[in-house]
GROMACS .gro file of C-alpha atoms in nm:
model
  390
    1UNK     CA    1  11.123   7.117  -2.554
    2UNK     CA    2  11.346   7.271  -2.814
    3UNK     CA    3  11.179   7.151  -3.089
    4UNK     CA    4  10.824   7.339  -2.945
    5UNK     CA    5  11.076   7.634  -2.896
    6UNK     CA    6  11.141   7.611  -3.286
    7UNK     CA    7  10.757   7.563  -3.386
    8UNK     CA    8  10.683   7.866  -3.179
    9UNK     CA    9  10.953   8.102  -3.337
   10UNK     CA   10  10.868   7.984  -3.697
   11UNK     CA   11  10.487   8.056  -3.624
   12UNK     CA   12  10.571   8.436  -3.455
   13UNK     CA   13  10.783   8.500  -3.740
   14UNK     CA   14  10.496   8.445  -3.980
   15UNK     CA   15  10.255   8.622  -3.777
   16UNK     CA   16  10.529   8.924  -3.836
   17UNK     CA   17  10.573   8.884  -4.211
   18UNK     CA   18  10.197   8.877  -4.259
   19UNK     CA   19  10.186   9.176  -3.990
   20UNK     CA   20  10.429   9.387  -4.158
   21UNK     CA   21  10.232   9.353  -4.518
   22UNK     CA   22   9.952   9.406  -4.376
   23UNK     CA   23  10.080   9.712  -4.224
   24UNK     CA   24  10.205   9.866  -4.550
   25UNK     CA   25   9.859   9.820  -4.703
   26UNK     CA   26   9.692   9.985  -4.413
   27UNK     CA   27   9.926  10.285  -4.413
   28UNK     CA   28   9.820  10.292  -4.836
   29UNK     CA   29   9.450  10.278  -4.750
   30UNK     CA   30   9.479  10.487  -4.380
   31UNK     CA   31   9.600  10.754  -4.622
   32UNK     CA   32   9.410  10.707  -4.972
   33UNK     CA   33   9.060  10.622  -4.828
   34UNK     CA   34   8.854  10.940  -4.913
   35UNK     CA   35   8.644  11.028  -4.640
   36UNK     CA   36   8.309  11.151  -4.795
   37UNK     CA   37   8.293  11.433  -4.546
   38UNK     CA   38   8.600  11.588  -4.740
   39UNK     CA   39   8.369  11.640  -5.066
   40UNK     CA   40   8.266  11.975  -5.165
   41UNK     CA   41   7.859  12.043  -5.275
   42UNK     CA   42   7.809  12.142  -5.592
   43UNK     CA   43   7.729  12.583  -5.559
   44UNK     CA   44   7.444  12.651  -5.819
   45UNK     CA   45   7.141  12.426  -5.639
   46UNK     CA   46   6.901  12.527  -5.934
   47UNK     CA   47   7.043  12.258  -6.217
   48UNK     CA   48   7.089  12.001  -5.936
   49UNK     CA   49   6.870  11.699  -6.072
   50UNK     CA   50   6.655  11.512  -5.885
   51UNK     CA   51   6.810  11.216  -5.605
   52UNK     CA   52   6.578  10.897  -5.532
   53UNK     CA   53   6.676  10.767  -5.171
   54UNK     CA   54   6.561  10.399  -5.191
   55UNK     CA   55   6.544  10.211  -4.863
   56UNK     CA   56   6.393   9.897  -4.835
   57UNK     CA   57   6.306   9.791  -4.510
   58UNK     CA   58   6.233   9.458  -4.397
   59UNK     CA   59   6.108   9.416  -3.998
   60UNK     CA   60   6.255   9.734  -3.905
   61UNK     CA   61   6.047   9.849  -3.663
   62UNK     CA   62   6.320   9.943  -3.417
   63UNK     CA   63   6.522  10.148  -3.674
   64UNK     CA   64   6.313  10.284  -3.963
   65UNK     CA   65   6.224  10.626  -3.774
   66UNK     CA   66   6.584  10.771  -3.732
   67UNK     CA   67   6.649  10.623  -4.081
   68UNK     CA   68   6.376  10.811  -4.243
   69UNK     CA   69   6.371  11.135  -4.020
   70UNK     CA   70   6.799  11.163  -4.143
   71UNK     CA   71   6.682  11.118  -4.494
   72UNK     CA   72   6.411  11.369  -4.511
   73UNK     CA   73   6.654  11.614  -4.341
   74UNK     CA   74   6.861  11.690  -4.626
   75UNK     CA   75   6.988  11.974  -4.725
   76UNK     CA   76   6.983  11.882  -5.120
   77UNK     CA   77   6.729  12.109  -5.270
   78UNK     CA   78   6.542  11.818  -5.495
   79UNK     CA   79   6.479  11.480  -5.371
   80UNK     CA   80   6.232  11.217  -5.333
   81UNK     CA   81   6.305  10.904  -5.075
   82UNK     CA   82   6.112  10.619  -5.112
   83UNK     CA   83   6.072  10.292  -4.861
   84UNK     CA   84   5.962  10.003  -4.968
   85UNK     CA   85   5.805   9.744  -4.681
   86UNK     CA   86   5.913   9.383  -4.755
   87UNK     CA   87   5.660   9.205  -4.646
   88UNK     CA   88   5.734   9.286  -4.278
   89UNK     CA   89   5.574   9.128  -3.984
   90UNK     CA   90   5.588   9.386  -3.700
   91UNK     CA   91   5.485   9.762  -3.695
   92UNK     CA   92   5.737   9.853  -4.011
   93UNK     CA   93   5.427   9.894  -4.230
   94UNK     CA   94   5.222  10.104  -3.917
   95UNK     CA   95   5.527  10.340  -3.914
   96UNK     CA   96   5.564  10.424  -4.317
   97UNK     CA   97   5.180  10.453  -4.349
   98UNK     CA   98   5.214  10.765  -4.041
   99UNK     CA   99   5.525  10.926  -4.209
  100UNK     CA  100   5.411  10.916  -4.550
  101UNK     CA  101   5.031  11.061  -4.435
  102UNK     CA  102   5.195  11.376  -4.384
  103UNK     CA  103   5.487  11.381  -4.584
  104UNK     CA  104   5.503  11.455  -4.969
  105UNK     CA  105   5.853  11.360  -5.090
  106UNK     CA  106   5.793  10.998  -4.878
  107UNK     CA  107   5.636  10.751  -5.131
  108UNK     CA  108   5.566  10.395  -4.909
  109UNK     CA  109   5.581  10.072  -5.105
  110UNK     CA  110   5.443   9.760  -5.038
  111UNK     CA  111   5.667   9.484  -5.167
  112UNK     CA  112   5.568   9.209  -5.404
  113UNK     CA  113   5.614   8.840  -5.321
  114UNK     CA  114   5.953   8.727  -5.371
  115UNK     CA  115   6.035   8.531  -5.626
  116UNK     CA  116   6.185   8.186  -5.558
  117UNK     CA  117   6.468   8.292  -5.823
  118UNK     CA  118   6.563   8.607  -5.637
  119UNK     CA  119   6.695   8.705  -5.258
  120UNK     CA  120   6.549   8.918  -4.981
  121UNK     CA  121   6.741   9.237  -5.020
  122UNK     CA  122   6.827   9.298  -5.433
  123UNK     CA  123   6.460   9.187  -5.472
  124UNK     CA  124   6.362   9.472  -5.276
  125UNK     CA  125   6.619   9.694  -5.452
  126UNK     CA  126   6.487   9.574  -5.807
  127UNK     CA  127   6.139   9.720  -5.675
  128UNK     CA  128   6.258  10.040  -5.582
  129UNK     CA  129   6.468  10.106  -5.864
  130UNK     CA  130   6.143  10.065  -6.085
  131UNK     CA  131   5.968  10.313  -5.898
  132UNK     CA  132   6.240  10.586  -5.835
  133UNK     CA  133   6.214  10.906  -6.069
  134UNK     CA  134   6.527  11.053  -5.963
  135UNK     CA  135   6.868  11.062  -6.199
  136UNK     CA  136   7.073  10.949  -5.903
  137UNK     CA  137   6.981  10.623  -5.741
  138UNK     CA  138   7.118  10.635  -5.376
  139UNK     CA  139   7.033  10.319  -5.180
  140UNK     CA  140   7.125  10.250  -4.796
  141UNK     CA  141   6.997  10.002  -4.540
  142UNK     CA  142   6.721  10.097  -4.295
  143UNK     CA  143   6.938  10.106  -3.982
  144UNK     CA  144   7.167  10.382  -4.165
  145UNK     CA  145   7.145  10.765  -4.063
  146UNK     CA  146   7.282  11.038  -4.260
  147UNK     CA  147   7.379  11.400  -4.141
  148UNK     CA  148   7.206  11.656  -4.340
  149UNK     CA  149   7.494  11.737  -4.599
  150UNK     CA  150   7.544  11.374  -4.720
  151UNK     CA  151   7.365  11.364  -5.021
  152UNK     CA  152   7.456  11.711  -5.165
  153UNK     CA  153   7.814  11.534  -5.078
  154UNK     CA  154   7.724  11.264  -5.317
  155UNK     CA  155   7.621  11.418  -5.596
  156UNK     CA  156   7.910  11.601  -5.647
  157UNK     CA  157   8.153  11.287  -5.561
  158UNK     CA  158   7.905  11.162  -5.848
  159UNK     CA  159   8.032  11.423  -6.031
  160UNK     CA  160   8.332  11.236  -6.189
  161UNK     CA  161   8.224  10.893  -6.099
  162UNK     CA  162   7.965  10.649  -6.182
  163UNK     CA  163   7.903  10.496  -5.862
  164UNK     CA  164   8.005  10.549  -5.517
  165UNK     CA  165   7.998  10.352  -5.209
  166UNK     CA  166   8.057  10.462  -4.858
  167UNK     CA  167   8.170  10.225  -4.521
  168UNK     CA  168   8.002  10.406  -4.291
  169UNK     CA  169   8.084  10.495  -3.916
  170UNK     CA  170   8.006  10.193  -3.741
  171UNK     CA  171   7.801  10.265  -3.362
  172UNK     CA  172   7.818   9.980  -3.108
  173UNK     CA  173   7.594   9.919  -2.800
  174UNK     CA  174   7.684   9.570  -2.674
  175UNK     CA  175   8.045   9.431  -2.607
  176UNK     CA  176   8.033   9.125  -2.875
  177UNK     CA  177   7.984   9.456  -3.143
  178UNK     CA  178   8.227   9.637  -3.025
  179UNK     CA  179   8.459   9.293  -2.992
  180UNK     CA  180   8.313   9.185  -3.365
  181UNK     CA  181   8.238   9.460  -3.636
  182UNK     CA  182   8.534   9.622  -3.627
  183UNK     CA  183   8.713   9.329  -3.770
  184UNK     CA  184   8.577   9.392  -4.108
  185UNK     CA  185   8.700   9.720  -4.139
  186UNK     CA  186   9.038   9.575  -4.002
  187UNK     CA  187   9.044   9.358  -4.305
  188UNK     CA  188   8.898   9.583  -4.556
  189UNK     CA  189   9.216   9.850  -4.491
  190UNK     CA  190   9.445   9.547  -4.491
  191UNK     CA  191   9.387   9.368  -4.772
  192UNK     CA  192   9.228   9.528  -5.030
  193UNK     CA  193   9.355   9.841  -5.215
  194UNK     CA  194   9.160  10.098  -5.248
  195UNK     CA  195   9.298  10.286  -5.529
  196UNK     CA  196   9.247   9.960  -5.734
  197UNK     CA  197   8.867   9.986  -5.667
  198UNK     CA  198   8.877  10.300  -5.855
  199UNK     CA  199   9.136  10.184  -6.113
  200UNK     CA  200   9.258   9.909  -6.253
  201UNK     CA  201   9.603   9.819  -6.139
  202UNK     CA  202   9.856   9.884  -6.401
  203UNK     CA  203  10.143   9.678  -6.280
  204UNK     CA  204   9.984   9.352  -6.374
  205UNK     CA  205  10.052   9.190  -6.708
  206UNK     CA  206   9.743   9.292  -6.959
  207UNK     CA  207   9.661   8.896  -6.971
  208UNK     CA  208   9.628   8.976  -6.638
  209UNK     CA  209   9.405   9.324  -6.660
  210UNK     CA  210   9.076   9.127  -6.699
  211UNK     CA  211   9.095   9.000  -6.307
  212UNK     CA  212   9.059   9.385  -6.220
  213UNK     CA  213   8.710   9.326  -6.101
  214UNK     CA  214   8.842   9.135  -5.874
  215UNK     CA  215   8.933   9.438  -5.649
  216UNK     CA  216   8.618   9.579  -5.621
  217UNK     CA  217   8.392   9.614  -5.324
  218UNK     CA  218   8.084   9.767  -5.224
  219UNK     CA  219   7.907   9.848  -4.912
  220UNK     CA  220   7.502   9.818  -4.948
  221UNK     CA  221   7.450   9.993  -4.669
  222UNK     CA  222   7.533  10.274  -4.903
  223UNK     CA  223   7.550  10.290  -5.251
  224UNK     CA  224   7.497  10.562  -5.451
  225UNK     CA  225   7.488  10.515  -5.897
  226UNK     CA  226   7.373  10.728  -6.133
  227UNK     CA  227   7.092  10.584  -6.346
  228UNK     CA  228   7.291  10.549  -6.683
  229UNK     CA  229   7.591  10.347  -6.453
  230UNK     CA  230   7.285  10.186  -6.332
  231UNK     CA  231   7.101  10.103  -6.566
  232UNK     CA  232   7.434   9.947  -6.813
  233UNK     CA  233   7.495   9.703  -6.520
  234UNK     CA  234   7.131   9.553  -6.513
  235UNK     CA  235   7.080   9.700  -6.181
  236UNK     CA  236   6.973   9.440  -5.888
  237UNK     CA  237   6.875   9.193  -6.168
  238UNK     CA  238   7.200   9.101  -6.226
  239UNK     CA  239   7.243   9.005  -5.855
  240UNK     CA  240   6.929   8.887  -5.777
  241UNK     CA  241   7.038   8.516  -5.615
  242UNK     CA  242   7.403   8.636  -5.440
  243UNK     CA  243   7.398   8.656  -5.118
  244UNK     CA  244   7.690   8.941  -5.096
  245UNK     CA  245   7.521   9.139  -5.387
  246UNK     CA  246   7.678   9.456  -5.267
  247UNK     CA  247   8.031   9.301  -5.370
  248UNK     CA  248   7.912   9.133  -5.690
  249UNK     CA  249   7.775   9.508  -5.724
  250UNK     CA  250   8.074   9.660  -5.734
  251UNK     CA  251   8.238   9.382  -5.956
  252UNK     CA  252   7.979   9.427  -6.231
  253UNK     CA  253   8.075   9.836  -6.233
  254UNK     CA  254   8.398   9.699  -6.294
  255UNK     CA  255   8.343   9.450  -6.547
  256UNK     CA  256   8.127   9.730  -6.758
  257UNK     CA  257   8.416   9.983  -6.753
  258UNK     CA  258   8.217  10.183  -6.490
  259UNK     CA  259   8.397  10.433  -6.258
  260UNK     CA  260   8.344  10.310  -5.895
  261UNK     CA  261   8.502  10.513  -5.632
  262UNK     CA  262   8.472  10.416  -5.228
  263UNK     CA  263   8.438  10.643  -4.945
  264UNK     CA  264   8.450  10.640  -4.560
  265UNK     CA  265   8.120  10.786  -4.387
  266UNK     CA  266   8.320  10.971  -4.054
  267UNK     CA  267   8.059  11.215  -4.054
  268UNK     CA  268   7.857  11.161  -4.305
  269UNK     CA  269   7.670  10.844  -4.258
  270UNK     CA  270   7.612  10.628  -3.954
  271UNK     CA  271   7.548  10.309  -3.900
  272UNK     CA  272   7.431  10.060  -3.605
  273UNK     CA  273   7.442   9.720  -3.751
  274UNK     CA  274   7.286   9.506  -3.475
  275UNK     CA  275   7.115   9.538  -3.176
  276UNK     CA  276   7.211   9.235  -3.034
  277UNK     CA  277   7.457   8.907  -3.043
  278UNK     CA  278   7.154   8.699  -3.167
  279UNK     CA  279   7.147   8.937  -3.482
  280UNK     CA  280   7.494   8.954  -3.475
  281UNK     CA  281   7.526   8.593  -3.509
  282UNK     CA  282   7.292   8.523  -3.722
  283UNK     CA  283   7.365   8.835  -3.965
  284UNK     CA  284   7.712   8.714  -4.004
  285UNK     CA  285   7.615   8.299  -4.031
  286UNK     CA  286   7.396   8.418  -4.345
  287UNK     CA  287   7.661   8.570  -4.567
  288UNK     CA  288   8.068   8.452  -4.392
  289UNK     CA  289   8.066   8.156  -4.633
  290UNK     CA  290   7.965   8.310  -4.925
  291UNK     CA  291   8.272   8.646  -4.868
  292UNK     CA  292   8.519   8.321  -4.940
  293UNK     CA  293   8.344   8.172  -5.235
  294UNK     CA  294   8.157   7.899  -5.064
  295UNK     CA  295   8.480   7.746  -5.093
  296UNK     CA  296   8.579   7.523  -4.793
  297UNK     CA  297   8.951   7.457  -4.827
  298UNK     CA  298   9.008   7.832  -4.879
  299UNK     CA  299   8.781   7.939  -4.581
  300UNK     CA  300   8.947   7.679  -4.321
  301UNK     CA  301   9.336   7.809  -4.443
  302UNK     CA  302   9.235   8.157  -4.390
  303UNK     CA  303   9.101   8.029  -4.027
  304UNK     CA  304   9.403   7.832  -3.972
  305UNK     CA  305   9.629   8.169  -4.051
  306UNK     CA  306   9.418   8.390  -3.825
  307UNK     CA  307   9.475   8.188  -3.559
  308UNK     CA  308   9.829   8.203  -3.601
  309UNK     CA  309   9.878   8.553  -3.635
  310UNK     CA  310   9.594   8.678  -3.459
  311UNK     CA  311   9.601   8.480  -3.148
  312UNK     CA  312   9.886   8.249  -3.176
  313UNK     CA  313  10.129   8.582  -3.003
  314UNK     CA  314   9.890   8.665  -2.795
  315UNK     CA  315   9.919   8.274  -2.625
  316UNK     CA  316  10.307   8.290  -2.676
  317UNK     CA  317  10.356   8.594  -2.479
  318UNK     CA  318  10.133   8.471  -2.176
  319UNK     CA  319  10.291   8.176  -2.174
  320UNK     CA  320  10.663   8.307  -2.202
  321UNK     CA  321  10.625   8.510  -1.899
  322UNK     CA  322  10.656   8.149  -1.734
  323UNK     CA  323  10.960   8.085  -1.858
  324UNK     CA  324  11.154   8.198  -2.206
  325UNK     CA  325  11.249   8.562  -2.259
  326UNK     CA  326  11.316   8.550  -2.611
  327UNK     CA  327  11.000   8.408  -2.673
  328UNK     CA  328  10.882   8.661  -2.484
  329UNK     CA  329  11.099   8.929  -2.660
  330UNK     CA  330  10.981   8.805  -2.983
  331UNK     CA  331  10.596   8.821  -2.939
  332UNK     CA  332  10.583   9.142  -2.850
  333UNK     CA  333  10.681   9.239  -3.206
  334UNK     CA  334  10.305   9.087  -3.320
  335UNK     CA  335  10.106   9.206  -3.030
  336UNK     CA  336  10.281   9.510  -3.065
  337UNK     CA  337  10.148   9.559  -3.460
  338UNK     CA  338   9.809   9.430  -3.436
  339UNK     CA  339   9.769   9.704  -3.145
  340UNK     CA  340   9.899   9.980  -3.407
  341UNK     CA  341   9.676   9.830  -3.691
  342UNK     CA  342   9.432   9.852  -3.469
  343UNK     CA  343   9.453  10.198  -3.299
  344UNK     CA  344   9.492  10.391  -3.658
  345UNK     CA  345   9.140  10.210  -3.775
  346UNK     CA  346   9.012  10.292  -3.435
  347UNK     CA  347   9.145  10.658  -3.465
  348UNK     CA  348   9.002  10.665  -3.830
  349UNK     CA  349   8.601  10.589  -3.720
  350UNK     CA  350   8.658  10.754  -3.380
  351UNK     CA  351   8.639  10.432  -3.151
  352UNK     CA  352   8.722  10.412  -2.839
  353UNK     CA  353   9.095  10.311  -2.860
  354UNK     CA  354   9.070  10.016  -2.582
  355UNK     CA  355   8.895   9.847  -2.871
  356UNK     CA  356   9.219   9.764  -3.020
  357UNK     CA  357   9.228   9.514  -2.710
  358UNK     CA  358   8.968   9.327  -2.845
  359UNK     CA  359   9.076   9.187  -3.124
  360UNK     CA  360   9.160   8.821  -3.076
  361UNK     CA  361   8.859   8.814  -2.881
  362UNK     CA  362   8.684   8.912  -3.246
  363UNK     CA  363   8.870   8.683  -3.406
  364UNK     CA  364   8.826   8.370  -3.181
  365UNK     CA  365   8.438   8.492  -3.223
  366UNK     CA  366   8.517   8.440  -3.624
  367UNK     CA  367   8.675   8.129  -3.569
  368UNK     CA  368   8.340   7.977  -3.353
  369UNK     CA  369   8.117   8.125  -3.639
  370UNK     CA  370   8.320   7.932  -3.833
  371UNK     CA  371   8.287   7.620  -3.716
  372UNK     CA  372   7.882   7.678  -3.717
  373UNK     CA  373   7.905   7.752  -4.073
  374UNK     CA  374   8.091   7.489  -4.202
  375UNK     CA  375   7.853   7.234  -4.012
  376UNK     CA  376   7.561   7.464  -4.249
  377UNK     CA  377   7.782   7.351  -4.538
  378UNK     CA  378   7.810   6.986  -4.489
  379UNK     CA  379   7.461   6.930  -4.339
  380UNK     CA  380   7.299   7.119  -4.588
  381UNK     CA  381   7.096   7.357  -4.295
  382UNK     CA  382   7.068   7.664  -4.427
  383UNK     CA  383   7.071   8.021  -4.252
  384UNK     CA  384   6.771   8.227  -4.214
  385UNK     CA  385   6.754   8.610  -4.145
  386UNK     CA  386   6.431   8.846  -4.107
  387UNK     CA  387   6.220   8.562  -4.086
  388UNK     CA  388   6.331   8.399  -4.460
  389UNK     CA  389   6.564   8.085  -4.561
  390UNK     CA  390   6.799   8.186  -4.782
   0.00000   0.00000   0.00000
């Protein structure tokens, strides 16, 4: 009995040691995160160049209006947005051909067959880089909405960088993506530095300087370059077979000396992911592998320590009620800071703060999804999303 007493301390006490750094980077990011909203628009709209929204769009049927209608709306004086259909199988193709009948600045692509060399999405992207005119190349995913403003915001924020990306507001409409999604914001304000996106950290040893890239991160549901930026990092090209090519993105603007700076979207640019578990699931199965490196040892340690800080406390406490108040005492410390980390993300994208609640639930959801993937791994079955193997 005392000996389970002991394992049970030592694992609470490294719950709270992971906590409490965790907690110190989310403070660093809570307060250094830009929110794109907070961007000024550049005054003299006559020498504003020309923006190319590029969307592609890929069985979208339920999603591609709103997208569309937000991006025509915009109060940027010169712009052209262009959709590309990837080889969709429901109405996605019906819907462009009726907006771009009576539309001028809305230029409808068919997509070429994919290559066997290339994936889904940065083939698409490849495409509509080839075809966009405009000297800013701004490309979000076709169940993204933008308020009217957000492009004139990103031009300036283009201003002094070469490429921006923006994590945008996140909308939920079941109870496994309100459980699920917000987990990945949770880990992107607690474990990777923002400021160190946008420059390279200068504490590290300069043997050490050329891992810098490492820091970097991209969303593709928004990402904004300018052409030249572009253009020096070989565009989609150079990420035409990763399955996470929005991160590899951003790691390539880093690895050419390129300026990359992120954003959040609070009122700028919206977002609903999924419209269901099943996409949920399967959106997630595709790509929660690769966001470790395909590497199996470091993806089942990383499991292994969510469970222990994430859940393990949760457990404790529950069961300490039974019987041992220091236990008790004791848990409260983790439960108590996953609650905070949880209620200043919450606060940031205006959630509903009984989300914070949630998150072992999210976690144990990671930890199935898990399982499921590594089975993928070792049988060789592979993922398949929008109707396509990958």
């Amino acid at each position: 009995m005392f000996a389970t007493f002991r394992v049970m301390e030592i694992l609470l006490y490294i719950s709270i040691i992971y906590l409490v750094l965790t907690s110190c980077m989310l403070l660093w990011n809570w307060f250094g995160l830009e929110a794109l909203s907070s961007v000024g628009i550049s005054p003299d709209a006559g020498k504003l160049p020309l923006v190319s929204i590029c969307i592609p769009a890929r069985n979208e049927e339920s999603v591609i209006d709103r997208c569309i209608t937000s991006a025509l709306k915009q109060n940027y004086p010169s712009f052209e947005v262009l959709v590309l259909d990837d080889n969709s199988t429901d109405r996605t193709s019906i819907i462009l051909e009726e907006f771009s009948d009576i539309i001028a600045n809305l230029h409808h692509l068919d997509g070429k067959p994919k290559p066997d060399d290339w994936l889904g999405k940065p083939w698409a992207c490849h495409q509509l880089s080839e075809q966009a005119k405009g000297e800013y190349l701004i490309f979000i995913d076709a169940d993204v909405w933008l308020e009217e403003d957000t492009v004139s915001k990103t031009i300036k924020a283009l201003d002094s960088n070469d490429a921006i990306t923006v994590w945008p507001k996140q909308h939920f409409g079941t109870f496994w993506e309100a459980a699920v999604l917000p987990l990945v914001y949770y880990s992107l304000y607690t474990l990777l530095p923002a400021k160190y996106v946008e420059q390279d950290p200068k504490w590290l040893p300069k043997r050490l300087q050329q891992t810098s890239p490492e820091f970097a991160a991209a969303c593709g549901q928004f990402i904004a370059f300018t052409r030249s930026s572009y253009k020096k990092i070989n565009g989609h090209k150079s990420v035409k077979d990763e399955v996470l090519e929005d991160v590899e993105l951003g790691k390539n603007l880093k690895r050419n000396k390129c300026k990359l700076k992120m954003f959040q979207g609070v009122e700028t640019v919206n977002c609903r992911m999924y419209q269901s578990h099943s996409q949920l699931w399967q959106g997630f199965r595709k790509n929660f592998f690769a966001g470790f490196g395909n590497n199996a040892l470091y993806f089942i340690t990383v499991g292994l320590l969510h469970l222990i800080v994430f859940v393990l406390p949760f457990a404790i406490a529950a069961l300490a009620l039974l019987g041992s108040k220091e236990l008790l005492y004791l848990s409260f410390i983790p439960v108590g800071l996953i609650i905070f980390q949880r209620l200043l993300i919450d606060f940031q994208f205006k959630w509903n703060p009984l989300y914070s609640l949630l998150h072992p639930i999210g976690v144990l959801w990671f930890q199935a999804l898990a399982i499921r993937v590594l089975y993928d791994y070792y049988t060789g079955k592979k993922a398949s999303w929008k109707g396509r193997y990958l």
